């Protein structure tokens, strides 16, 4: 058990819809990261938050957005969903941004777009 | 793009040591080497990381060459539950780029 909690585990929705994925980091971790893993691609880094502020951006689409709340949990919002957005979405957390602490991953949310 | 090169697949006999190589010839001085593994579609599991010294923990050992251009992850006594995709990543905290990894199959 990594200590990172993601909900829901599975999500099935239709094209054009909007969903919100939630992540609770390990106790004490200030950084939260979001990744996407599609069948035909590896783990792609989307975005990082550190103590409520956006720290780094990767290959995140404009239709996607994220935020980190004062209690440090984070949400990833995906809108105008397309079939290609079907993927596993992982959240990870680490202790201190920029200090090379390893990231610890949750079990992911499997998003299926019908 | 990932900054590492790993063999796409390897086999190992149960109970034997599994040695997984990784080349990272363009590593810069402040970048660490991290190893993760992913079992089926579970979340990646952190194994070990290091800067230049060899490291050991309860899961594995990490051997980094003196020039830091390559490293080897050693699972001392592989079990069937170690069958997974192993990722070698070079980077810093907020810049970890996962490549395709090595699919390790532990066989009875």
mmCIF file of C-alpha atoms in Angstrom:
data_model
loop_
_atom_site.group_PDB
_atom_site.id
_atom_site.type_symbol
_atom_site.label_atom_id
_atom_site.label_comp_id
_atom_site.label_asym_id
_atom_site.label_seq_id
_atom_site.Cartn_x
_atom_site.Cartn_y
_atom_site.Cartn_z
ATOM 1 C CA UNK A 1 0.000 0.000 0.000
ATOM 2 C CA UNK A 2 1.632 3.241 -1.206
ATOM 3 C CA UNK A 3 -0.564 5.476 0.935
ATOM 4 C CA UNK A 4 -1.861 7.340 -2.132
ATOM 5 C CA UNK A 5 -5.610 6.974 -2.616
ATOM 6 C CA UNK A 6 -7.379 7.478 -5.918
ATOM 7 C CA UNK A 7 -11.107 7.481 -6.524
ATOM 8 C CA UNK A 8 -13.007 6.204 -8.325
ATOM 9 C CA UNK A 9 -11.231 3.012 -9.413
ATOM 10 C CA UNK A 10 -13.301 2.729 -12.555
ATOM 11 C CA UNK A 11 -15.259 5.284 -14.533
ATOM 12 C CA UNK A 12 -17.354 4.695 -17.625
ATOM 13 C CA UNK A 13 -18.811 7.626 -19.492
ATOM 14 C CA UNK A 14 -19.637 8.874 -22.959
ATOM 15 C CA UNK A 15 -17.935 11.178 -25.415
ATOM 16 C CA UNK A 16 -18.437 14.861 -24.739
ATOM 17 C CA UNK A 17 -18.886 14.376 -21.012
ATOM 18 C CA UNK A 18 -16.829 15.741 -18.126
ATOM 19 C CA UNK A 19 -15.362 13.765 -15.237
ATOM 20 C CA UNK A 20 -13.365 14.489 -12.104
ATOM 21 C CA UNK A 21 -10.712 12.176 -10.731
ATOM 22 C CA UNK A 22 -9.618 12.543 -7.129
ATOM 23 C CA UNK A 23 -6.323 11.879 -5.411
ATOM 24 C CA UNK A 24 -5.350 11.942 -1.738
ATOM 25 C CA UNK A 25 -1.569 12.016 -1.300
ATOM 26 C CA UNK A 26 0.435 10.221 1.367
ATOM 27 C CA UNK A 27 0.296 11.909 4.727
ATOM 28 C CA UNK A 28 2.828 14.742 4.778
ATOM 29 C CA UNK A 29 3.506 14.778 1.046
ATOM 30 C CA UNK A 30 3.254 18.221 -0.516
ATOM 31 C CA UNK A 31 3.671 17.329 -4.185
ATOM 32 C CA UNK A 32 1.047 15.645 -6.327
ATOM 33 C CA UNK A 33 1.621 14.431 -9.879
ATOM 34 C CA UNK A 34 -0.816 13.198 -12.511
ATOM 35 C CA UNK A 35 0.039 10.690 -15.233
ATOM 36 C CA UNK A 36 -1.870 9.125 -18.109
ATOM 37 C CA UNK A 37 -1.193 5.593 -19.344
ATOM 38 C CA UNK A 38 -2.834 4.524 -22.591
ATOM 39 C CA UNK A 39 -2.583 1.046 -24.097
ATOM 40 C CA UNK A 40 -0.382 2.187 -26.937
ATOM 41 C CA UNK A 41 1.708 4.613 -24.919
ATOM 42 C CA UNK A 42 3.686 4.498 -21.732
ATOM 43 C CA UNK A 43 3.205 6.629 -18.680
ATOM 44 C CA UNK A 44 2.873 10.248 -19.734
ATOM 45 C CA UNK A 45 3.418 12.990 -17.184
ATOM 46 C CA UNK A 46 0.564 15.491 -17.172
ATOM 47 C CA UNK A 47 1.047 17.980 -14.371
ATOM 48 C CA UNK A 48 2.539 18.551 -10.907
ATOM 49 C CA UNK A 49 1.283 20.592 -7.973
ATOM 50 C CA UNK A 50 3.293 21.538 -4.934
ATOM 51 C CA UNK A 51 1.527 22.832 -1.838
ATOM 52 C CA UNK A 52 -1.380 24.169 -3.865
ATOM 53 C CA UNK A 53 0.610 25.748 -6.671
ATOM 54 C CA UNK A 54 1.221 24.396 -10.167
ATOM 55 C CA UNK A 55 4.890 23.411 -10.362
ATOM 56 C CA UNK A 56 5.376 21.678 -13.716
ATOM 57 C CA UNK A 57 3.357 20.880 -16.800
ATOM 58 C CA UNK A 58 3.807 17.974 -19.175
ATOM 59 C CA UNK A 59 1.678 16.723 -22.031
ATOM 60 C CA UNK A 60 -1.618 17.911 -20.629
ATOM 61 C CA UNK A 61 -4.370 18.805 -23.067
ATOM 62 C CA UNK A 62 -6.222 22.100 -22.776
ATOM 63 C CA UNK A 63 -9.411 20.101 -22.127
ATOM 64 C CA UNK A 64 -7.799 18.806 -18.940
ATOM 65 C CA UNK A 65 -7.196 20.803 -15.792
ATOM 66 C CA UNK A 66 -6.125 20.078 -12.259
ATOM 67 C CA UNK A 67 -5.946 21.706 -8.883
ATOM 68 C CA UNK A 68 -4.619 21.007 -5.424
ATOM 69 C CA UNK A 69 -6.669 22.055 -2.445
ATOM 70 C CA UNK A 70 -5.561 23.401 0.958
ATOM 71 C CA UNK A 71 -5.861 19.910 2.472
ATOM 72 C CA UNK A 72 -3.434 18.805 -0.295
ATOM 73 C CA UNK A 73 -5.798 16.486 -2.088
ATOM 74 C CA UNK A 74 -5.918 16.996 -5.840
ATOM 75 C CA UNK A 75 -8.484 16.676 -8.593
ATOM 76 C CA UNK A 76 -7.982 16.144 -12.307
ATOM 77 C CA UNK A 77 -10.827 17.404 -14.458
ATOM 78 C CA UNK A 78 -11.289 16.005 -17.935
ATOM 79 C CA UNK A 79 -13.838 17.655 -20.202
ATOM 80 C CA UNK A 80 -15.216 17.207 -23.723
ATOM 81 C CA UNK A 81 -14.114 13.631 -23.482
ATOM 82 C CA UNK A 82 -13.018 11.774 -26.603
ATOM 83 C CA UNK A 83 -12.577 8.069 -27.249
ATOM 84 C CA UNK A 84 -8.816 8.551 -27.139
ATOM 85 C CA UNK A 85 -9.001 9.723 -23.542
ATOM 86 C CA UNK A 86 -9.702 6.176 -22.449
ATOM 87 C CA UNK A 87 -6.734 5.301 -20.261
ATOM 88 C CA UNK A 88 -5.435 4.648 -16.786
ATOM 89 C CA UNK A 89 -4.860 7.844 -14.842
ATOM 90 C CA UNK A 90 -2.376 7.670 -12.013
ATOM 91 C CA UNK A 91 -1.688 10.078 -9.244
ATOM 92 C CA UNK A 92 1.613 10.110 -7.362
ATOM 93 C CA UNK A 93 2.887 12.090 -4.410
ATOM 94 C CA UNK A 94 6.267 12.921 -2.962
ATOM 95 C CA UNK A 95 7.587 14.587 0.130
ATOM 96 C CA UNK A 96 9.237 17.747 -1.015
ATOM 97 C CA UNK A 97 9.176 19.251 -4.472
ATOM 98 C CA UNK A 98 12.622 19.516 -6.023
ATOM 99 C CA UNK A 99 14.466 17.427 -3.449
ATOM 100 C CA UNK A 100 14.575 14.231 -5.510
ATOM 101 C CA UNK A 101 12.333 12.285 -3.228
ATOM 102 C CA UNK A 102 10.774 9.317 -5.049
ATOM 103 C CA UNK A 103 7.197 9.503 -6.148
ATOM 104 C CA UNK A 104 4.709 7.027 -4.746
ATOM 105 C CA UNK A 105 1.811 6.039 -6.956
ATOM 106 C CA UNK A 106 -1.806 5.251 -6.338
ATOM 107 C CA UNK A 107 -3.612 2.340 -7.972
ATOM 108 C CA UNK A 108 -5.102 4.552 -10.651
ATOM 109 C CA UNK A 109 -8.480 5.322 -12.133
ATOM 110 C CA UNK A 110 -9.451 3.395 -15.247
ATOM 111 C CA UNK A 111 -11.446 5.685 -17.510
ATOM 112 C CA UNK A 112 -13.452 4.149 -20.323
ATOM 113 C CA UNK A 113 -15.141 6.367 -22.908
ATOM 114 C CA UNK A 114 -17.960 4.742 -24.847
ATOM 115 C CA UNK B 1 11.598 11.216 -24.586
ATOM 116 C CA UNK B 2 13.013 8.922 -21.943
ATOM 117 C CA UNK B 3 16.696 9.396 -21.282
ATOM 118 C CA UNK B 4 17.346 5.701 -20.704
ATOM 119 C CA UNK B 5 17.764 2.539 -22.760
ATOM 120 C CA UNK B 6 16.598 -0.817 -21.404
ATOM 121 C CA UNK B 7 16.201 -4.238 -23.021
ATOM 122 C CA UNK B 8 12.534 -4.819 -23.865
ATOM 123 C CA UNK B 9 12.339 -8.165 -22.117
ATOM 124 C CA UNK B 10 14.265 -10.570 -19.903
ATOM 125 C CA UNK B 11 13.659 -13.936 -18.295
ATOM 126 C CA UNK B 12 14.909 -15.126 -14.945
ATOM 127 C CA UNK B 13 14.636 -18.426 -13.106
ATOM 128 C CA UNK B 14 12.840 -18.378 -9.791
ATOM 129 C CA UNK B 15 15.270 -18.140 -6.903
ATOM 130 C CA UNK B 16 18.074 -16.755 -9.032
ATOM 131 C CA UNK B 17 19.276 -13.174 -9.100
ATOM 132 C CA UNK B 18 17.714 -10.920 -11.709
ATOM 133 C CA UNK B 19 20.086 -8.307 -13.103
ATOM 134 C CA UNK B 20 18.343 -5.592 -15.075
ATOM 135 C CA UNK B 21 20.611 -3.218 -17.010
ATOM 136 C CA UNK B 22 19.976 0.391 -17.920
ATOM 137 C CA UNK B 23 21.995 2.791 -20.058
ATOM 138 C CA UNK B 24 21.782 6.507 -19.354
ATOM 139 C CA UNK B 25 24.786 7.953 -21.148
ATOM 140 C CA UNK B 26 23.409 11.519 -21.185
ATOM 141 C CA UNK B 27 22.766 11.738 -17.450
ATOM 142 C CA UNK B 28 23.707 15.082 -15.964
ATOM 143 C CA UNK B 29 25.432 15.659 -12.659
ATOM 144 C CA UNK B 30 22.353 16.472 -10.614
ATOM 145 C CA UNK B 31 20.093 13.754 -11.967
ATOM 146 C CA UNK B 32 19.239 10.670 -9.982
ATOM 147 C CA UNK B 33 18.604 7.136 -11.204
ATOM 148 C CA UNK B 34 15.220 5.771 -10.107
ATOM 149 C CA UNK B 35 13.803 2.298 -10.529
ATOM 150 C CA UNK B 36 10.118 1.488 -10.490
ATOM 151 C CA UNK B 37 8.129 -1.560 -11.431
ATOM 152 C CA UNK B 38 4.570 -2.025 -12.608
ATOM 153 C CA UNK B 39 2.765 -5.283 -12.089
ATOM 154 C CA UNK B 40 0.009 -5.699 -14.660
ATOM 155 C CA UNK B 41 -2.010 -2.464 -14.579
ATOM 156 C CA UNK B 42 -1.325 -1.541 -10.974
ATOM 157 C CA UNK B 43 0.298 1.747 -10.062
ATOM 158 C CA UNK B 44 4.073 1.864 -10.509
ATOM 159 C CA UNK B 45 5.873 0.778 -7.367
ATOM 160 C CA UNK B 46 8.999 2.598 -6.235
ATOM 161 C CA UNK B 47 11.968 0.258 -5.779
ATOM 162 C CA UNK B 48 15.141 2.238 -5.224
ATOM 163 C CA UNK B 49 17.052 5.332 -6.323
ATOM 164 C CA UNK B 50 20.571 6.693 -6.176
ATOM 165 C CA UNK B 51 22.890 9.444 -7.332
ATOM 166 C CA UNK B 52 26.327 7.889 -7.642
ATOM 167 C CA UNK B 53 26.848 5.451 -4.810
ATOM 168 C CA UNK B 54 25.528 1.924 -4.842
ATOM 169 C CA UNK B 55 22.339 1.537 -2.852
ATOM 170 C CA UNK B 56 20.591 -1.395 -1.201
ATOM 171 C CA UNK B 57 17.242 -1.769 0.475
ATOM 172 C CA UNK B 58 14.934 -4.610 1.399
ATOM 173 C CA UNK B 59 13.760 -4.999 -2.186
ATOM 174 C CA UNK B 60 16.836 -4.638 -4.348
ATOM 175 C CA UNK B 61 20.336 -3.320 -4.938
ATOM 176 C CA UNK B 62 21.294 -0.566 -7.348
ATOM 177 C CA UNK B 63 24.747 -0.572 -8.866
ATOM 178 C CA UNK B 64 25.761 2.640 -10.670
ATOM 179 C CA UNK B 65 28.951 2.698 -12.733
ATOM 180 C CA UNK B 66 31.629 5.162 -11.785
ATOM 181 C CA UNK B 67 30.992 7.301 -14.882
ATOM 182 C CA UNK B 68 27.243 7.125 -14.094
ATOM 183 C CA UNK B 69 26.416 6.225 -17.680
ATOM 184 C CA UNK B 70 24.780 2.948 -16.762
ATOM 185 C CA UNK B 71 23.293 1.099 -13.835
ATOM 186 C CA UNK B 72 22.019 -2.336 -12.877
ATOM 187 C CA UNK B 73 19.087 -3.224 -10.680
ATOM 188 C CA UNK B 74 19.593 -6.500 -8.842
ATOM 189 C CA UNK B 75 16.759 -8.540 -7.373
ATOM 190 C CA UNK B 76 18.784 -11.026 -5.314
ATOM 191 C CA UNK B 77 16.305 -13.924 -5.220
ATOM 192 C CA UNK B 78 13.603 -13.456 -7.825
ATOM 193 C CA UNK B 79 10.153 -14.880 -7.157
ATOM 194 C CA UNK B 80 7.172 -15.323 -9.446
ATOM 195 C CA UNK B 81 5.673 -12.186 -7.887
ATOM 196 C CA UNK B 82 8.579 -10.157 -9.273
ATOM 197 C CA UNK B 83 7.227 -10.631 -12.808
ATOM 198 C CA UNK B 84 6.562 -7.049 -13.929
ATOM 199 C CA UNK B 85 7.685 -4.206 -16.171
ATOM 200 C CA UNK B 86 10.720 -2.501 -14.647
ATOM 201 C CA UNK B 87 11.369 1.141 -15.438
ATOM 202 C CA UNK B 88 14.717 2.867 -15.123
ATOM 203 C CA UNK B 89 14.287 6.631 -14.981
ATOM 204 C CA UNK B 90 16.826 9.383 -14.910
ATOM 205 C CA UNK B 91 15.693 12.729 -13.692
ATOM 206 C CA UNK B 92 14.791 14.922 -10.842
ATOM 207 C CA UNK B 93 11.715 15.179 -8.707
ATOM 208 C CA UNK B 94 9.370 16.798 -11.172
ATOM 209 C CA UNK B 95 10.905 15.533 -14.382
ATOM 210 C CA UNK B 96 10.536 11.773 -14.480
ATOM 211 C CA UNK B 97 9.987 10.406 -17.968
ATOM 212 C CA UNK B 98 8.971 6.787 -18.152
ATOM 213 C CA UNK B 99 10.173 4.790 -21.138
ATOM 214 C CA UNK B 100 8.974 1.382 -22.262
ATOM 215 C CA UNK B 101 10.886 -0.444 -19.508
ATOM 216 C CA UNK B 102 11.981 -4.076 -19.349
ATOM 217 C CA UNK B 103 9.379 -6.794 -19.056
ATOM 218 C CA UNK B 104 10.877 -9.279 -16.588
ATOM 219 C CA UNK B 105 9.355 -12.736 -16.531
ATOM 220 C CA UNK B 106 10.334 -14.973 -13.627
ATOM 221 C CA UNK B 107 9.898 -18.614 -14.537
ATOM 222 C CA UNK B 108 9.521 -21.575 -12.185
#
